[in-house]
Backbone atoms as SQL, in Angstrom:
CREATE TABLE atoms (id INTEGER PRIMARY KEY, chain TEXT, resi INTEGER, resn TEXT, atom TEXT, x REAL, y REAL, z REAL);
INSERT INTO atoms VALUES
  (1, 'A', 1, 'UNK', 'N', 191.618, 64.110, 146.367),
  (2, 'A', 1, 'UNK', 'CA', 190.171, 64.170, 146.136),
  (3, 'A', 1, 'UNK', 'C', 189.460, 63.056, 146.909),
  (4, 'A', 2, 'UNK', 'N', 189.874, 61.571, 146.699),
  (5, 'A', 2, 'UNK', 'CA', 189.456, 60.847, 147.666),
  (6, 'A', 2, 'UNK', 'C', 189.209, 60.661, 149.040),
  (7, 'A', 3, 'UNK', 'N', 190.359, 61.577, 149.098),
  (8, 'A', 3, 'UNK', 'CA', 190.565, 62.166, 150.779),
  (9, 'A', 3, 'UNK', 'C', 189.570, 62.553, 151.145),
  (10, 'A', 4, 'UNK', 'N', 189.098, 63.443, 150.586),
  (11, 'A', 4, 'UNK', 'CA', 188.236, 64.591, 150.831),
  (12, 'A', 4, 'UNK', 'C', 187.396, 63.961, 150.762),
  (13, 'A', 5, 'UNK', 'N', 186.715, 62.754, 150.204),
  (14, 'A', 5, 'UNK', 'CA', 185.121, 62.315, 150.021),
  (15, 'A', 5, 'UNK', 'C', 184.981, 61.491, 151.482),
  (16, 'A', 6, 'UNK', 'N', 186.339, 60.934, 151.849),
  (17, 'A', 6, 'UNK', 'CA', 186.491, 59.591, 152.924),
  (18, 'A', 6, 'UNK', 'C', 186.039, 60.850, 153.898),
  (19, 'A', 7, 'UNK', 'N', 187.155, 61.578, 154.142),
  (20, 'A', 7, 'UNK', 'CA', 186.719, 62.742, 154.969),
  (21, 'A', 7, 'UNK', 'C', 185.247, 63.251, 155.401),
  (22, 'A', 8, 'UNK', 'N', 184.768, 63.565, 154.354),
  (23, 'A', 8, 'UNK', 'CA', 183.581, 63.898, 154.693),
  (24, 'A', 8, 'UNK', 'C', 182.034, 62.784, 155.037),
  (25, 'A', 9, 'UNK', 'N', 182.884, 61.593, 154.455),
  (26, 'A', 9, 'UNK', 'CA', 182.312, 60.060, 155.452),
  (27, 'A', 9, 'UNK', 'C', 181.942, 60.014, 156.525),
  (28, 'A', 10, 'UNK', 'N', 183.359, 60.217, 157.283),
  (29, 'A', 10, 'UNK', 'CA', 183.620, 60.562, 158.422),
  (30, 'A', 10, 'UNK', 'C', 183.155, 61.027, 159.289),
  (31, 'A', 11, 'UNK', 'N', 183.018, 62.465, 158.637),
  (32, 'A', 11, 'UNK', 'CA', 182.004, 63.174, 160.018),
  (33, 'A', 11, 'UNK', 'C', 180.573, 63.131, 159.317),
  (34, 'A', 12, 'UNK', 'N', 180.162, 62.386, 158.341),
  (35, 'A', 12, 'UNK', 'CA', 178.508, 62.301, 158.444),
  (36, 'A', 12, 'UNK', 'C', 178.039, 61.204, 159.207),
  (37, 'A', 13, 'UNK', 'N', 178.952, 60.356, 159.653),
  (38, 'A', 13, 'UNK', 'CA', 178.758, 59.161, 160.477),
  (39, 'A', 13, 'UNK', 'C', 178.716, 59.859, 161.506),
  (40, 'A', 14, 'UNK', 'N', 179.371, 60.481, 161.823),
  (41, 'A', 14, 'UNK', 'CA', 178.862, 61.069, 163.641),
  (42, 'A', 14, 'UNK', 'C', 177.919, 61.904, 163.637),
  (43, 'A', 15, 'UNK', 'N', 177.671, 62.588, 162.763),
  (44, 'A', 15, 'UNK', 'CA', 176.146, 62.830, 162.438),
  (45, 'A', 15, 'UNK', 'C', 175.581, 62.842, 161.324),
  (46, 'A', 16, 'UNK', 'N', 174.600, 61.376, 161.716),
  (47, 'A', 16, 'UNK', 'CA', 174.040, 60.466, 160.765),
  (48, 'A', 16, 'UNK', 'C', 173.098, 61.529, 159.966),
  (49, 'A', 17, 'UNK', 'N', 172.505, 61.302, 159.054),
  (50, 'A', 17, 'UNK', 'CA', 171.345, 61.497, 158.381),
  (51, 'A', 17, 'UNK', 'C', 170.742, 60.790, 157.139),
  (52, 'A', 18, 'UNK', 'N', 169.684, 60.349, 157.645),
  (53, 'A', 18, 'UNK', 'CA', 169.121, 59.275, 156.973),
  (54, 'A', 18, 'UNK', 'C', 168.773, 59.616, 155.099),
  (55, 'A', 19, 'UNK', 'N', 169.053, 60.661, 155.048),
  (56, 'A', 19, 'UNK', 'CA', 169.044, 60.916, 153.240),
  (57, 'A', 19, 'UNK', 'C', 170.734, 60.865, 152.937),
  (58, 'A', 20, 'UNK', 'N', 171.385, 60.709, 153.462),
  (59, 'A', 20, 'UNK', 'CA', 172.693, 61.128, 152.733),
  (60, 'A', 20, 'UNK', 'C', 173.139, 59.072, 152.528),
  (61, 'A', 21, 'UNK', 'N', 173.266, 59.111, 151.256),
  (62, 'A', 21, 'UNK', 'CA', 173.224, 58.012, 150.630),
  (63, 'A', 21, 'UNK', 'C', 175.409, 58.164, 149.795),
  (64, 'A', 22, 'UNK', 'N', 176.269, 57.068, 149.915),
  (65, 'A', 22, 'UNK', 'CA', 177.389, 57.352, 149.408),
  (66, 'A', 22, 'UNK', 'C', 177.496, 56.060, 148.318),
  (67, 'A', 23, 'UNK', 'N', 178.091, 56.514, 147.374),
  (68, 'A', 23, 'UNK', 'CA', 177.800, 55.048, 146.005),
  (69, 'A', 23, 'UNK', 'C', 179.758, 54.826, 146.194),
  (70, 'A', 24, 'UNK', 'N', 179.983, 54.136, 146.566),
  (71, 'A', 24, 'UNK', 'CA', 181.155, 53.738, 146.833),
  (72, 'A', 24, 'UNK', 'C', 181.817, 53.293, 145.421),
  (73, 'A', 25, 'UNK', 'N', 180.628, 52.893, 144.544),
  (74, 'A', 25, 'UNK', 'CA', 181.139, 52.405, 143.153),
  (75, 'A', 25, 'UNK', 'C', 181.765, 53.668, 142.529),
  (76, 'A', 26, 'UNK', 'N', 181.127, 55.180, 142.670),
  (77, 'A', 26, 'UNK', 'CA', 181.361, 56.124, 142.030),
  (78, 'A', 26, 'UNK', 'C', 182.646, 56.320, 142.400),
  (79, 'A', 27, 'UNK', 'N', 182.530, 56.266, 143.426),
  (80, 'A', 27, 'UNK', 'CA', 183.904, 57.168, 144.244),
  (81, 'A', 27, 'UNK', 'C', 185.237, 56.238, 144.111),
  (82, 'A', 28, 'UNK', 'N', 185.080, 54.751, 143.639),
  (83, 'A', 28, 'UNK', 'CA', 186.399, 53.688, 143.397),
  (84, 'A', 28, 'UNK', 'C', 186.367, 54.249, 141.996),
  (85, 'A', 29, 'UNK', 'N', 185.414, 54.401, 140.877),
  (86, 'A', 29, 'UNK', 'CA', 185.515, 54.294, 139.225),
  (87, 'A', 29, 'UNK', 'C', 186.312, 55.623, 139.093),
  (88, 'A', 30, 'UNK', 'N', 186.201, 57.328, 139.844),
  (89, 'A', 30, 'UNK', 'CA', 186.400, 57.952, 139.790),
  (90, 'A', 30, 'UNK', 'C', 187.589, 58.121, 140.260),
  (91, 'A', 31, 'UNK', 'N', 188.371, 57.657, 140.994),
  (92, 'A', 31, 'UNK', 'CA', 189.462, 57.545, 141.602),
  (93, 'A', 31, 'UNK', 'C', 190.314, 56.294, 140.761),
  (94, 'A', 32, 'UNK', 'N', 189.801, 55.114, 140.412),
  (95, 'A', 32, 'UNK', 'CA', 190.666, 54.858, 138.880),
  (96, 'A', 32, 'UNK', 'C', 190.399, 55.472, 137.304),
  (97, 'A', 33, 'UNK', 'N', 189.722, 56.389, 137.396),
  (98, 'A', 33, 'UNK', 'CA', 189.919, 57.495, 136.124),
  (99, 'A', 33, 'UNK', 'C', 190.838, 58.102, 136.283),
  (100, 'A', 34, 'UNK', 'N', 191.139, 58.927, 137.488),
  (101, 'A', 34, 'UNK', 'CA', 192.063, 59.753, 137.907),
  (102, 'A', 34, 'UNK', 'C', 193.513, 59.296, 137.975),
  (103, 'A', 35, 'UNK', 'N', 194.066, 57.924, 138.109),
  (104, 'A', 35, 'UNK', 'CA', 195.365, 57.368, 138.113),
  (105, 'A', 35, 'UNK', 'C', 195.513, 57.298, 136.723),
  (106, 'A', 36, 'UNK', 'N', 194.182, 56.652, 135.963),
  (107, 'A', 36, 'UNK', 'CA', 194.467, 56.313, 134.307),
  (108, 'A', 36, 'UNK', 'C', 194.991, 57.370, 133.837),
  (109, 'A', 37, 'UNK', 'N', 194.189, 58.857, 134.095),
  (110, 'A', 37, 'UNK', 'CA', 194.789, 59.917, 133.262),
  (111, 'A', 37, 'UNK', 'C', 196.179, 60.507, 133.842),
  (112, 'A', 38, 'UNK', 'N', 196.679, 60.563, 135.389),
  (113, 'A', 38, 'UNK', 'CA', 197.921, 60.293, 135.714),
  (114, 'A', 38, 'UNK', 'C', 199.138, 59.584, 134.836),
  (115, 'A', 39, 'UNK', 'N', 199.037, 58.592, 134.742),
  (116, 'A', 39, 'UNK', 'CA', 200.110, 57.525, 134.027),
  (117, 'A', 39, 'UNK', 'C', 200.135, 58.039, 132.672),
  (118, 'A', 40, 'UNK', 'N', 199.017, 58.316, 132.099),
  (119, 'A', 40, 'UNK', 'CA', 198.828, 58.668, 130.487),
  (120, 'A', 40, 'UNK', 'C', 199.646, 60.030, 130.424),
  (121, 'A', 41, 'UNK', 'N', 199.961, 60.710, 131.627),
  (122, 'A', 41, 'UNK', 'CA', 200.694, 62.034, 131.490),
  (123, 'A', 41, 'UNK', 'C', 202.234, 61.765, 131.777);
């Protein structure tokens, strides 16, 4: 899933657009939710 968000980073940097805004906080909190509920399984 992270992949996929970095990914699509990626190519909005080569084409920029000035509304597309990325919260890096979301995308770290959401990606340690996802290990927490991992281990818990």
């Amino acid at each position: 899933m992270a992949a996929t968000l970095f990914r699509d980073y990626e190519i909005t940097l080569d084409k920029p657009d000035e509304d597309f805004k990325i919260n890096w906080g979301d995308i770290i909190s959401v990606d340690f939710d996802l290990r927490l509920k991992h281990r818990r399984v």
